[in-house]
Amino acid sequence: MPIYERFVGAHRDDFLSLKDAQKNYKLTWSEDFNFAYDVMDVLGTEKPDKLAMVWVSKDGEEIKFTFEDMMKMSNKVANYLRYLGVKKGDRVLLVMKRSHYFWHTVLALHKIGAVMVQATFMLTPKEYVYRCNKAGIKYAIFTGDGNCTDQFDERQDEYETVLRKMVLGHKKADGWLDFEEGVANASDEWVRPTGKDAIYANDTSILGFTSGTNGYPKMVLHDFRYPLGHIMTGVFWHRVVDGGLHFTISDTGWLKSLWGKMYGQWFGESAVLVYDFDKFDAVDILEKLEKYRVTTFCVPPTMYRLLLQQNVKDYDLSALTHCCTAGEALSPEIFNNWKEATGLELYEGFGQTETTLCIATIYPWTKPVPGAMGLPVPGFDVHILDEEGENAAHGSNGEICIRTLSTDRHPCGLMRSYNANPEDTERAIYRGYYHTGDVAYRDEFGLFRYVGRNDDVIKSSGYRISPFEIESVMLEHPAVFEVAVTGVPDPVRGFAVKATVALKDGYVGSDELTKELQTYVKKNTAPYKYPRVIEYVAALPKTFNGKIRRVEIRNNDKQKYDENNK
């Protein structure tokens, strides 16, 4: 019996339909639930030789960890951190790229009751200062790759709470402790804290920064129940194979790494493949899928598009049983091309830093439909609300909102609040709902279809236009590699539809191509939606985790408009 059944009370195949699961899927946990103790240490004791992780360095070094290895390594890290003074409630910054020590450290922090704060290695000194002071960071653990430690130290006098700094890779840096040496010398025995140091399910476990798509990132507070929400992510949506190997591509600077490379997968007793590469290379990733016989796979649509630039059929991907995608809207073009190349459909999902998976297409309950996210998953009561706070009619746009008062307890996986930010919390959680800021509509089959962020929806000549709908059409044109649709200020329409386009190799932007693309959109969607402005760029602006920064395009266009109309 896989360990998730102890918390669900049933096997995933016992639920005969989505309706059955929405009625009967019930999570149970103790008041002191802790993933590190109640899942990983149990597996490390009961199934010590079962594979938990295959870690591969950028140079091809390979290390395999069993569940017993994970238990003992996390004990060693916990002992070393406790020796340095880390205690329950302390906030620890992790900038560790995809080092296997990241996973050992997360489990160790859970065992201590300290709070994990993830950050990407690509931050600037200013961004490190913002995160450390906002979160009250006391300890920092960094990768030894690149110049991260130098970036962190550049404005070290501005840190208000940082006490100790540790670095991986035996890197010699002034003021930095050798993390790996300290861990190597620590004991692999650990006793679960009791008394005043006891850890409870409603204690703070994670502070996750949002991607900052629309400004400075907010700090999301999750408690120790958060991993339980990812049973739905890993076991049901990813449909991980007990004893298989799951591969999600995500930097550890974001909570997506916990979505796809840890909690839900280990609940399902699948191993995870962690590939610590520097730069995404489609051929390299396809080779890893083939070599390691990956059974389940999840990457954003952008990465599927890059993989499909190669001849996917040249690789033996016969071990793959299930593929998922999230992070941005999935176009029908990618869905159809991946299915043609592999025989596998893509199962789309939706969630945020503030939530676990809350809308998805889940096999076998819901059949994938290109361009549709799916339906609300068990555990979340999701609605599309109009501007008056009422359920929007099918076909009408509204905001994706999650009921917070639909049961006698807070939905498992939904944030408690934005840390130290009651104003933003009150703007997001009110009248019994968490308001996601994302816009969608339900089609004639009741499926949720993504429109965009509230700020992304274009209001032009009285119309509300979805950027995703236009982007999906344009991506079907053979010249278009990537596209971002935004509103550009217009004195007559308020905003005009603009497409910022990155072309495929062999194509060059021209007036003729612009007219061709505009005609193509008119023929494939309502004519009023066609982009009146098309700009060609080498690459679209994106966040560190690959999301298109439409806000940057909008701000640049507004600045140009203001300068031209002074």
Coordinates of C-alpha atoms in Angstrom, one line a residue:
M1 CA 0.0 0.0 0.0
P2 CA 1.6 3.3 -1.0
I3 CA 2.0 5.7 1.9
Y4 CA -0.5 8.3 0.6
E5 CA -3.3 5.9 1.3
R6 CA -2.7 6.4 5.1
F7 CA -3.8 10.1 4.6
V8 CA -6.5 9.6 1.9
G9 CA -8.0 6.3 3.1
A10 CA -8.2 4.9 -0.4
H11 CA -6.2 4.1 -3.5
R12 CA -6.5 6.6 -6.4
D13 CA -8.2 4.0 -8.6
D14 CA -10.9 3.5 -5.9
F15 CA -12.4 6.8 -7.0
L16 CA -14.6 5.9 -10.0
S17 CA -15.2 9.5 -11.3
L18 CA -14.4 13.1 -10.5
K19 CA -17.9 13.4 -8.9
D20 CA -17.1 10.4 -6.7
A21 CA -13.7 11.9 -5.7
Q22 CA -15.1 15.4 -5.0
K23 CA -17.6 13.8 -2.6
N24 CA -15.4 11.1 -1.0
Y25 CA -11.8 12.4 -1.2
K26 CA -11.0 13.3 2.4
L27 CA -7.5 14.1 3.8
T28 CA -6.8 13.2 7.4
W29 CA -3.7 14.1 9.5
S30 CA -2.6 14.4 13.0
E31 CA -2.2 17.8 14.8
D32 CA 1.6 17.4 14.6
F33 CA 1.8 16.2 11.0
N34 CA 5.2 16.7 9.5
F35 CA 6.2 15.4 6.0
A36 CA 9.8 14.7 7.0
Y37 CA 8.8 12.5 9.9
D38 CA 5.5 11.1 8.9
V39 CA 6.3 10.3 5.3
M40 CA 10.0 10.3 4.6
D41 CA 11.2 8.8 7.8
V42 CA 8.5 6.2 7.7
L43 CA 9.5 5.2 4.1
G44 CA 13.2 5.3 5.2
T45 CA 12.4 2.8 7.9
E46 CA 9.8 0.6 6.3
K47 CA 11.2 0.7 2.7
P48 CA 14.8 1.6 3.2
D49 CA 16.1 0.3 -0.1
K50 CA 13.5 1.9 -2.3
L51 CA 14.8 4.5 -4.7
A52 CA 13.9 8.1 -3.9
M53 CA 16.1 10.2 -6.2
V54 CA 18.4 10.0 -9.1
W55 CA 20.5 13.1 -9.1
V56 CA 22.6 14.0 -12.2
S57 CA 25.1 16.8 -12.4
K58 CA 25.7 19.0 -15.5
D59 CA 28.9 17.0 -16.0
G60 CA 27.1 13.7 -15.9
E61 CA 28.0 12.6 -12.3
E62 CA 25.2 10.4 -11.0
I63 CA 24.1 9.7 -7.4
K64 CA 21.2 7.6 -6.4
F65 CA 19.5 8.1 -3.0
T66 CA 17.2 5.6 -1.3
F67 CA 14.5 6.6 1.2
E68 CA 16.9 5.5 4.0
D69 CA 19.6 7.7 2.4
M70 CA 17.2 10.7 2.4
M71 CA 16.3 10.1 6.1
K72 CA 19.9 9.9 7.2
M73 CA 21.2 12.8 5.1
S74 CA 18.4 15.0 6.3
N75 CA 19.3 14.0 9.9
K76 CA 22.9 15.0 9.3
V77 CA 21.9 18.4 7.8
A78 CA 19.5 19.0 10.8
N79 CA 22.2 18.2 13.3
Y80 CA 24.7 20.6 11.6
L81 CA 22.1 23.4 11.4
R82 CA 21.1 22.9 15.0
Y83 CA 24.8 23.1 16.0
L84 CA 24.9 26.5 14.2
G85 CA 21.9 27.7 16.2
V86 CA 19.0 27.1 13.8
K87 CA 15.8 26.6 15.8
K88 CA 12.1 26.3 15.3
G89 CA 10.7 29.4 13.5
D90 CA 14.0 30.6 12.2
R91 CA 13.9 31.6 8.6
V92 CA 16.5 30.1 6.3
L93 CA 17.2 31.3 2.7
L94 CA 18.0 28.5 0.2
V95 CA 19.8 29.4 -3.0
M96 CA 21.0 26.0 -4.0
K97 CA 20.1 25.5 -7.7
R98 CA 19.4 21.8 -8.2
S99 CA 22.0 20.4 -5.8
H100 CA 20.8 17.3 -4.1
Y101 CA 21.6 19.1 -0.8
F102 CA 18.5 21.2 -1.4
W103 CA 16.2 18.2 -0.8
H104 CA 18.2 17.1 2.3
T105 CA 18.0 20.6 3.6
V106 CA 14.3 21.1 3.1
L107 CA 13.6 17.9 5.0
A108 CA 16.1 19.0 7.7
L109 CA 14.3 22.3 8.2
H110 CA 11.0 20.5 8.5
K111 CA 12.6 18.3 11.2
I112 CA 13.8 21.4 13.1
G113 CA 10.6 23.3 12.5
A114 CA 12.5 26.1 10.8
V115 CA 11.0 28.0 7.9
M116 CA 12.2 27.5 4.4
V117 CA 12.5 30.5 2.0
Q118 CA 13.5 29.6 -1.6
A119 CA 15.2 32.0 -4.0
T120 CA 16.6 31.7 -7.5
F121 CA 20.4 31.9 -8.1
M122 CA 19.8 34.7 -10.7
L123 CA 18.8 37.4 -8.2
T124 CA 20.6 40.7 -8.1
P125 CA 22.1 42.2 -4.8
K126 CA 19.1 44.5 -4.5
E127 CA 16.7 41.6 -4.7
Y128 CA 18.6 39.6 -2.1
V129 CA 18.3 42.5 0.3
Y130 CA 14.6 42.9 -0.4
R131 CA 14.0 39.2 0.3
C132 CA 16.2 38.9 3.3
N133 CA 14.8 41.9 5.1
K134 CA 11.2 41.2 4.1
A135 CA 11.4 37.6 5.4
G136 CA 13.6 38.2 8.4
I137 CA 16.3 35.8 7.1
K138 CA 18.7 34.5 9.8
Y139 CA 20.6 31.9 7.9
A140 CA 21.5 31.6 4.2
I141 CA 22.7 28.5 2.3
F142 CA 24.0 29.1 -1.2
T143 CA 25.3 27.2 -4.2
G144 CA 29.0 27.5 -4.8
D145 CA 28.4 27.8 -8.6
G146 CA 28.9 31.1 -10.3
N147 CA 29.0 34.4 -8.4
C148 CA 26.0 34.0 -6.2
T149 CA 27.9 34.6 -3.0
D150 CA 29.6 37.7 -4.4
Q151 CA 26.2 39.0 -5.4
F152 CA 24.8 38.3 -1.9
D153 CA 27.8 40.0 -0.2
E154 CA 27.8 43.1 -2.4
R155 CA 25.3 44.8 -0.1
Q156 CA 26.0 42.8 3.1
D157 CA 25.8 45.9 5.3
E158 CA 22.1 46.3 4.4
Y159 CA 21.0 42.9 5.8
E160 CA 19.0 43.5 9.0
T161 CA 18.8 39.9 10.4
V162 CA 21.3 37.6 8.7
L163 CA 23.5 35.7 11.2
R164 CA 25.3 33.0 9.3
K165 CA 26.1 32.1 5.7
M166 CA 26.9 28.7 4.3
V167 CA 28.1 27.7 0.8
L168 CA 28.2 24.4 -1.1
G169 CA 31.0 22.9 -3.2
H170 CA 33.8 23.5 -0.6
K171 CA 34.0 27.0 -2.1
K172 CA 36.4 29.3 -0.1
A173 CA 34.6 32.6 0.5
D174 CA 35.2 35.1 3.2
G175 CA 32.6 34.9 5.9
W176 CA 31.0 31.7 4.5
L177 CA 31.0 28.3 6.2
D178 CA 31.7 25.1 4.3
F179 CA 28.2 23.5 4.3
E180 CA 29.2 20.1 2.9
E181 CA 32.1 19.7 5.4
G182 CA 29.8 20.6 8.3
V183 CA 27.2 18.1 7.1
A184 CA 29.8 15.3 6.6
N185 CA 30.9 15.6 10.2
A186 CA 27.4 15.6 11.7
S187 CA 25.6 12.6 13.1
D188 CA 22.9 10.8 11.1
E189 CA 20.8 10.2 14.2
W190 CA 18.0 12.6 15.1
V191 CA 15.2 12.6 17.6
R192 CA 11.9 14.3 16.9
P193 CA 11.5 17.4 19.1
T194 CA 8.9 17.4 21.9
G195 CA 7.8 19.9 24.5
K196 CA 8.3 23.6 23.6
D197 CA 10.2 22.5 20.5
A198 CA 7.4 20.3 19.2
I199 CA 6.2 21.1 15.7
Y200 CA 2.5 21.3 14.8
A201 CA 0.7 21.1 11.5
N202 CA -0.5 24.7 11.6
D203 CA 3.0 26.1 12.3
T204 CA 4.7 28.0 9.5
S205 CA 6.8 25.8 7.3
I206 CA 7.4 27.8 4.0
L207 CA 7.6 31.4 2.9
G208 CA 7.3 31.4 -0.9
F209 CA 7.9 34.5 -3.0
T210 CA 5.6 34.9 -5.9
S211 CA 7.1 35.3 -9.4
G212 CA 6.5 39.1 -9.4
T213 CA 4.8 39.0 -12.8
N214 CA 3.1 42.3 -12.0
G215 CA 5.5 44.0 -9.6
Y216 CA 7.5 43.3 -6.5
P217 CA 7.0 39.6 -5.4
K218 CA 4.7 39.0 -2.4
M219 CA 5.6 36.5 0.4
V220 CA 3.2 33.6 0.8
L221 CA 2.9 31.8 4.1
H222 CA 2.2 28.0 4.1
D223 CA 2.0 25.7 7.1
F224 CA 3.1 22.1 7.6
R225 CA -0.1 20.8 6.0
Y226 CA 1.0 22.1 2.6
P227 CA 2.6 18.9 1.4
L228 CA -0.7 17.0 1.9
G229 CA -2.3 19.3 -0.8
H230 CA 0.2 17.9 -3.2
I231 CA -1.1 14.3 -3.0
M232 CA -3.5 15.5 -5.6
T233 CA -0.7 17.0 -7.6
G234 CA 1.7 14.0 -7.7
V235 CA -0.5 11.0 -7.2
F236 CA -3.6 12.0 -9.1
W237 CA -2.5 14.6 -11.7
H238 CA 1.1 13.6 -12.5
R239 CA -0.1 10.0 -11.9
V240 CA 3.3 9.0 -10.8
V241 CA 4.2 5.3 -10.9
D242 CA 4.9 3.5 -7.7
G243 CA 8.6 2.6 -8.2
G244 CA 8.8 4.7 -11.3
L245 CA 10.8 7.9 -12.1
H246 CA 9.2 11.4 -12.3
F247 CA 10.9 14.3 -14.0
T248 CA 9.7 17.9 -13.5
I249 CA 12.0 20.7 -14.8
S250 CA 12.0 23.6 -12.3
D251 CA 14.6 25.6 -10.5
T252 CA 14.6 25.2 -6.7
G253 CA 14.1 28.9 -6.4
W254 CA 10.4 28.5 -6.9
L255 CA 7.6 26.4 -5.2
K256 CA 7.1 24.6 -8.5
S257 CA 10.1 22.5 -7.4
L258 CA 8.1 21.3 -4.5
W259 CA 5.1 20.7 -6.7
G260 CA 7.0 18.4 -9.1
K261 CA 10.1 17.2 -7.4
M262 CA 9.3 16.3 -3.9
Y263 CA 6.0 16.1 -1.9
G264 CA 3.4 14.5 -4.2
Q265 CA 5.9 12.3 -5.9
W266 CA 7.2 10.8 -2.7
F267 CA 3.7 10.4 -1.4
G268 CA 3.2 8.2 -4.4
E269 CA 6.5 6.4 -3.7
S270 CA 8.0 7.4 -7.1
A271 CA 11.6 8.4 -7.4
V272 CA 12.4 11.8 -8.8
L273 CA 15.0 12.7 -11.5
V274 CA 16.9 15.8 -10.6
Y275 CA 19.1 17.1 -13.4
D276 CA 21.3 20.0 -12.3
F277 CA 21.9 21.6 -15.7
D278 CA 22.8 25.2 -16.4
K279 CA 20.9 26.0 -19.6
F280 CA 17.9 24.2 -21.1
D281 CA 18.8 22.2 -24.1
A282 CA 16.1 20.3 -25.9
V283 CA 18.4 17.5 -27.2
D284 CA 19.9 17.1 -23.8
I285 CA 16.5 16.8 -22.1
L286 CA 15.3 14.2 -24.6
E287 CA 18.4 12.2 -24.1
K288 CA 17.8 12.2 -20.3
L289 CA 14.2 11.1 -20.8
E290 CA 15.4 8.2 -22.9
K291 CA 18.4 7.2 -20.8
Y292 CA 16.7 7.2 -17.4
R293 CA 13.5 5.6 -18.7
V294 CA 11.4 8.4 -17.2
T295 CA 7.8 7.3 -16.5
T296 CA 6.0 10.6 -15.8
F297 CA 7.0 14.1 -17.0
C298 CA 5.9 17.7 -16.4
V299 CA 7.2 20.9 -17.9
P300 CA 5.7 24.3 -18.9
P301 CA 4.3 24.7 -22.4
T302 CA 7.3 26.7 -23.5
M303 CA 9.6 23.8 -22.9
Y304 CA 7.3 21.4 -24.8
R305 CA 7.5 23.8 -27.7
L306 CA 11.3 23.7 -27.5
L307 CA 11.4 19.9 -27.3
L308 CA 9.1 19.8 -30.4
Q309 CA 11.7 21.8 -32.4
Q310 CA 13.6 18.4 -32.4
N311 CA 12.5 15.2 -34.0
V312 CA 11.0 13.7 -30.8
K313 CA 10.3 10.4 -32.6
D314 CA 14.1 9.8 -32.9
Y315 CA 14.2 9.1 -29.1
D316 CA 13.0 6.0 -27.2
L317 CA 10.4 7.5 -24.9
S318 CA 8.4 4.3 -24.5
A319 CA 8.8 4.3 -20.7
L320 CA 6.7 7.5 -20.6
T321 CA 3.2 6.8 -19.4
H322 CA 1.8 10.3 -18.6
C323 CA 2.7 13.9 -19.3
C324 CA 1.4 17.1 -17.7
T325 CA 1.9 20.8 -18.1
A326 CA 1.3 24.0 -16.1
G327 CA 2.8 27.5 -15.5
E328 CA 1.2 29.2 -18.5
A329 CA -1.7 28.6 -20.9
L330 CA -1.3 25.6 -23.2
S331 CA -2.0 26.1 -26.9
P332 CA -3.8 23.5 -29.0
E333 CA -0.7 23.5 -31.3
I334 CA 1.6 22.2 -28.6
F335 CA -1.0 19.7 -27.4
N336 CA -1.6 18.2 -30.8
N337 CA 2.1 18.1 -31.8
W338 CA 3.2 16.4 -28.6
K339 CA 0.4 13.8 -29.0
E340 CA 1.5 13.2 -32.6
A341 CA 5.1 12.8 -31.6
T342 CA 4.7 10.6 -28.5
G343 CA 1.1 9.2 -28.6
L344 CA 0.5 10.9 -25.2
E345 CA -1.9 13.6 -24.4
L346 CA -1.0 16.6 -22.2
Y347 CA -2.9 16.9 -18.9
E348 CA -3.1 20.6 -18.0
G349 CA -3.2 22.0 -14.5
F350 CA -3.6 25.3 -12.7
G351 CA -2.3 26.6 -9.4
Q352 CA -0.3 29.4 -7.9
T353 CA 2.4 30.0 -5.3
E354 CA -0.6 30.7 -3.0
T355 CA -2.1 27.2 -3.7
T356 CA -1.5 23.7 -4.6
L357 CA -3.1 22.2 -7.7
C358 CA -6.7 23.5 -7.8
I359 CA -7.9 23.0 -11.4
A360 CA -6.7 20.2 -13.6
T361 CA -7.5 17.6 -16.2
I362 CA -7.0 14.3 -14.3
Y363 CA -6.9 10.8 -15.9
P364 CA -9.3 9.0 -16.1
W365 CA -11.9 11.4 -14.7
T366 CA -11.6 14.1 -17.4
K367 CA -10.5 13.8 -21.0
P368 CA -7.9 16.4 -22.1
V369 CA -9.3 19.1 -24.4
P370 CA -6.7 21.4 -26.1
G371 CA -6.8 24.8 -24.5
A372 CA -8.9 23.7 -21.5
M373 CA -7.4 23.6 -18.0
G374 CA -10.0 21.1 -16.8
L375 CA -12.2 21.1 -13.7
P376 CA -11.8 21.9 -9.9
V377 CA -9.9 19.1 -8.2
P378 CA -11.1 17.4 -5.0
G379 CA -10.3 19.5 -1.9
F380 CA -10.9 22.8 -3.6
D381 CA -14.3 24.5 -4.2
V382 CA -13.5 26.7 -7.2
H383 CA -15.8 29.3 -8.8
I384 CA -15.6 31.8 -11.6
L385 CA -17.1 35.1 -10.2
D386 CA -18.1 38.2 -12.1
E387 CA -17.5 41.7 -10.9
E388 CA -20.5 41.6 -8.6
G389 CA -19.2 38.5 -6.9
E390 CA -21.8 36.2 -8.5
N391 CA -21.1 33.0 -10.4
A392 CA -20.4 34.0 -14.0
A393 CA -22.6 32.4 -16.7
H394 CA -21.0 29.8 -18.9
G395 CA -19.0 31.5 -21.7
S396 CA -18.5 34.7 -19.6
N397 CA -15.2 35.8 -18.2
G398 CA -14.7 36.0 -14.5
E399 CA -12.1 35.7 -11.8
I400 CA -11.0 32.3 -10.6
C401 CA -11.9 32.2 -6.9
I402 CA -11.5 29.5 -4.2
R403 CA -14.0 29.1 -1.3
T404 CA -12.3 29.4 2.0
L405 CA -15.4 28.8 4.1
S406 CA -17.0 25.9 2.3
T407 CA -15.9 23.3 4.9
D408 CA -15.2 23.4 8.6
R409 CA -11.5 23.8 7.9
H410 CA -9.2 25.9 5.7
P411 CA -8.6 24.2 2.3
C412 CA -5.4 22.1 2.5
G413 CA -2.8 23.7 0.3
L414 CA -4.2 27.2 0.3
M415 CA -1.9 29.9 1.8
R416 CA -2.7 31.2 5.2
S417 CA -1.8 34.8 4.3
Y418 CA 0.8 37.0 2.7
N419 CA 3.4 37.3 5.4
A420 CA 3.5 40.6 7.3
N421 CA 1.2 42.1 4.7
P422 CA -2.4 42.3 5.9
E423 CA -3.4 44.8 3.2
D424 CA -2.6 42.4 0.4
T425 CA -4.1 39.5 2.3
E426 CA -7.4 41.4 2.7
R427 CA -7.3 42.3 -1.0
A428 CA -7.0 38.6 -1.9
I429 CA -9.1 36.9 0.8
Y430 CA -12.5 38.4 1.4
R431 CA -16.2 37.5 1.4
G432 CA -15.4 33.8 1.9
Y433 CA -13.1 33.5 -1.2
Y434 CA -9.5 33.6 -2.1
H435 CA -9.3 35.7 -5.3
T436 CA -6.5 34.5 -7.6
G437 CA -6.3 37.5 -9.9
D438 CA -6.6 35.0 -12.9
V439 CA -9.4 35.3 -15.4
A440 CA -11.1 32.3 -17.0
Y441 CA -14.5 31.1 -18.3
R442 CA -16.4 27.8 -18.5
D443 CA -17.1 26.4 -21.9
E444 CA -20.2 24.5 -23.0
F445 CA -18.9 21.4 -21.3
G446 CA -18.2 23.2 -18.0
L447 CA -14.4 23.0 -18.5
F448 CA -12.3 26.0 -17.2
R449 CA -10.5 27.8 -20.0
Y450 CA -7.8 30.3 -19.1
V451 CA -8.0 33.9 -20.3
G452 CA -5.1 35.6 -18.5
R453 CA -4.3 37.7 -15.4
N454 CA -6.7 40.4 -14.5
D455 CA -4.2 42.9 -15.7
D456 CA -3.7 41.0 -19.0
V457 CA -7.3 41.2 -20.2
I458 CA -7.5 43.9 -22.9
K459 CA -10.3 46.4 -22.8
S460 CA -10.6 47.7 -26.4
S461 CA -13.6 49.6 -27.8
G462 CA -15.9 48.2 -25.2
Y463 CA -14.7 44.6 -25.8
R464 CA -12.9 42.5 -23.2
I465 CA -10.3 40.5 -25.2
S466 CA -8.4 37.4 -24.0
P467 CA -4.7 37.6 -24.9
F468 CA -4.4 33.8 -24.8
E469 CA -7.1 33.3 -27.4
I470 CA -5.2 35.5 -29.9
E471 CA -1.8 33.9 -28.9
S472 CA -3.2 30.4 -29.5
V473 CA -4.2 31.4 -33.0
M474 CA -0.9 33.1 -33.8
L475 CA 1.1 30.2 -32.6
E476 CA -0.5 28.0 -35.2
H477 CA 1.1 30.2 -37.9
P478 CA 4.3 28.6 -39.2
A479 CA 6.4 31.8 -38.7
V480 CA 5.6 32.3 -35.0
F481 CA 7.8 30.8 -32.3
E482 CA 6.5 32.8 -29.3
V483 CA 4.0 35.6 -28.9
A484 CA 2.7 37.9 -26.2
V485 CA -0.5 39.8 -26.7
T486 CA -1.1 43.0 -24.7
G487 CA -3.0 46.2 -24.9
V488 CA -1.2 49.3 -26.1
P489 CA -2.7 52.8 -25.4
D490 CA -4.9 54.1 -28.2
P491 CA -6.6 57.5 -28.2
V492 CA -9.8 56.1 -29.9
R493 CA -10.2 52.5 -28.6
G494 CA -8.7 53.0 -25.1
F495 CA -6.3 50.2 -25.9
A496 CA -5.5 48.5 -29.1
V497 CA -4.4 44.8 -29.4
K498 CA -0.7 44.4 -29.8
A499 CA 1.3 41.2 -30.6
T500 CA 4.9 41.1 -29.6
V501 CA 6.4 38.2 -31.7
A502 CA 9.5 36.1 -31.7
L503 CA 9.9 34.4 -35.1
K504 CA 11.1 31.0 -35.9
D505 CA 14.5 30.6 -37.6
G506 CA 14.3 31.5 -41.3
Y507 CA 11.7 34.2 -40.9
V508 CA 12.2 38.0 -40.8
G509 CA 9.7 40.6 -39.7
S510 CA 8.3 42.7 -42.5
D511 CA 5.2 44.7 -43.4
E512 CA 4.1 41.8 -45.6
L513 CA 4.4 39.3 -42.7
T514 CA 2.5 41.7 -40.4
K515 CA -0.4 41.9 -42.9
E516 CA -0.3 38.1 -43.3
L517 CA -0.4 37.5 -39.5
Q518 CA -3.3 40.0 -39.1
T519 CA -5.3 38.3 -41.9
Y520 CA -4.6 35.0 -40.3
V521 CA -6.0 36.1 -37.0
K522 CA -9.1 37.6 -38.6
K523 CA -9.8 34.3 -40.4
N524 CA -9.4 32.2 -37.2
T525 CA -11.1 34.3 -34.6
A526 CA -13.5 37.3 -34.3
P527 CA -12.1 40.0 -36.6
Y528 CA -12.2 42.7 -33.9
K529 CA -9.6 40.8 -31.9
Y530 CA -6.8 41.0 -34.5
P531 CA -3.6 42.7 -33.5
R532 CA -3.5 46.2 -34.9
V533 CA 0.1 46.5 -33.8
I534 CA 2.8 43.8 -34.3
E535 CA 6.3 44.2 -33.0
Y536 CA 9.1 41.7 -33.8
V537 CA 11.7 40.9 -31.1
A538 CA 14.5 38.4 -30.7
A539 CA 13.0 37.1 -27.4
L540 CA 10.1 37.8 -25.1
P541 CA 10.8 39.2 -21.6
K542 CA 10.2 36.5 -19.0
T543 CA 10.4 35.9 -15.3
F544 CA 13.1 33.6 -13.8
N545 CA 10.7 30.6 -14.0
G546 CA 9.8 31.2 -17.6
K547 CA 6.5 33.2 -17.4
I548 CA 6.1 35.9 -20.0
R549 CA 6.3 39.4 -18.4
R550 CA 3.5 41.1 -20.2
V551 CA 3.6 43.8 -17.6
E552 CA 7.1 44.8 -18.9
I553 CA 5.8 45.1 -22.4
R554 CA 2.8 47.1 -21.3
N555 CA 5.0 49.4 -19.2
N556 CA 7.4 50.0 -22.0
D557 CA 4.6 50.8 -24.4
K558 CA 2.9 53.2 -22.0
Q559 CA 6.2 55.0 -21.4
K560 CA 6.6 55.4 -25.2
Y561 CA 3.0 56.6 -25.5
D562 CA 3.4 59.1 -22.7
E563 CA 6.7 60.5 -24.2
N564 CA 5.1 60.9 -27.6
N565 CA 2.0 62.7 -26.2
K566 CA 3.7 65.2 -23.8

